[in-house]
CSV table of C-alpha atoms in Angstrom, one decimal:
chain,number,residue,atom,x,y,z
P,171,MET,CA,81.2,51.7,33.1
P,172,LYS,CA,83.9,53.6,34.9
P,173,THR,CA,85.2,57.1,34.1
P,174,VAL,CA,88.9,57.3,33.6
P,175,GLN,CA,91.2,60.2,32.9
P,176,MET,CA,93.9,60.1,30.2
P,177,THR,CA,96.6,62.4,29.1
P,178,LEU,CA,97.0,62.9,25.3
P,179,ASP,CA,99.1,65.2,23.4
P,180,GLU,CA,97.3,67.9,21.4
P,181,GLU,CA,98.0,66.4,18.0
P,182,LEU,CA,96.6,63.0,19.0
P,183,LEU,CA,93.6,64.5,20.7
P,184,HIS,CA,92.9,66.6,17.6
P,185,SER,CA,93.1,63.5,15.4
P,186,VAL,CA,90.8,61.5,17.7
P,187,ASP,CA,88.2,64.2,17.8
P,188,GLN,CA,88.3,64.7,14.0
P,189,LEU,CA,87.9,61.0,13.3
P,190,ALA,CA,85.2,60.7,16.0
P,191,ARG,CA,83.2,63.5,14.3
P,192,GLU,CA,83.6,61.8,10.9
P,193,LEU,CA,82.4,58.6,12.3
P,194,LYS,CA,79.5,60.3,14.1
P,195,THR,CA,80.5,58.9,17.5
P,196,THR,CA,81.9,60.2,20.7
P,197,ARG,CA,85.5,60.5,21.8
P,198,SER,CA,84.8,57.9,24.5
P,199,ALA,CA,83.2,55.4,22.1
P,200,PHE,CA,86.1,55.9,19.7
P,201,ALA,CA,88.6,55.3,22.5
P,202,ARG,CA,86.7,52.2,23.7
P,203,PHE,CA,86.8,50.8,20.2
P,204,ALA,CA,90.5,51.6,19.6
P,205,LEU,CA,91.5,50.1,23.0
P,206,GLN,CA,89.5,46.9,22.3
P,207,LYS,CA,91.2,46.6,18.9
P,208,ALA,CA,94.6,47.0,20.5
P,209,ILE,CA,93.8,44.3,23.0
P,210,ASP,CA,92.6,42.0,20.2
P,211,TYR,CA,95.8,42.7,18.3
P,212,TYR,CA,98.1,41.8,21.2
P,213,GLN,CA,96.1,38.7,21.9
P,214,VAL,CA,96.7,37.5,18.4
P,215,LEU,CA,100.4,38.4,18.7
P,216,ARG,CA,100.6,36.3,21.9
P,217,GLN,CA,98.9,33.3,20.2
P,218,GLU,CA,101.3,33.6,17.2
P,219,GLU,CA,104.3,33.6,19.5
P,220,LYS,CA,102.9,30.6,21.4
P,221,HIS,CA,102.5,28.7,18.0
P,222,ARG,CA,106.0,29.8,16.9
P,223,LYS,CA,107.6,28.5,20.1
P,224,GLY,CA,105.6,25.2,19.7
P,225,TYR,CA,106.8,24.7,16.1
P,226,GLU,CA,110.4,25.5,17.2
P,227,ALA,CA,110.1,22.9,20.0
P,228,TYR,CA,108.3,20.3,17.8
P,229,PRO,CA,109.2,21.0,14.1
P,230,VAL,CA,107.1,19.6,11.3
P,231,ALA,CA,108.6,16.3,10.0
P,232,ASP,CA,109.4,16.1,6.4
P,233,GLU,CA,106.7,13.6,5.5
P,234,GLU,CA,104.2,14.8,8.2
P,235,PHE,CA,101.6,16.1,5.7
P,236,ASP,CA,102.4,13.9,2.7
P,237,VAL,CA,99.2,11.8,3.3
P,238,TRP,CA,97.1,14.8,2.3
P,239,GLU,CA,98.8,15.5,-1.0
P,240,GLU,CA,96.3,13.4,-3.0
P,241,GLU,CA,93.4,15.1,-1.2
P,242,GLN,CA,94.3,18.5,-2.5
P,243,GLU,CA,92.2,19.9,-5.3
P,244,TRP,CA,93.9,22.8,-7.2
P,245,GLY,CA,91.3,23.1,-9.9
P,246,ASP,CA,93.7,23.0,-12.8
P,247,ASN,CA,92.6,19.6,-14.1
């Protein structure tokens, strides 16, 4: 691991320290967790954008999924 220096405003630092205490963890461990969650979140956003562009370029045809209609089981029979 590497040591990094960050600048945080007092209110954010207070919130981080308070939550870290509640979770019985360290400020560093909390920051690592939060940063990893942010990275995961933005990776999902990138994938969703990629899929959106794909569907815009190649829209679903009207009958594309009709073959599966009879395979669906809704449980109301």
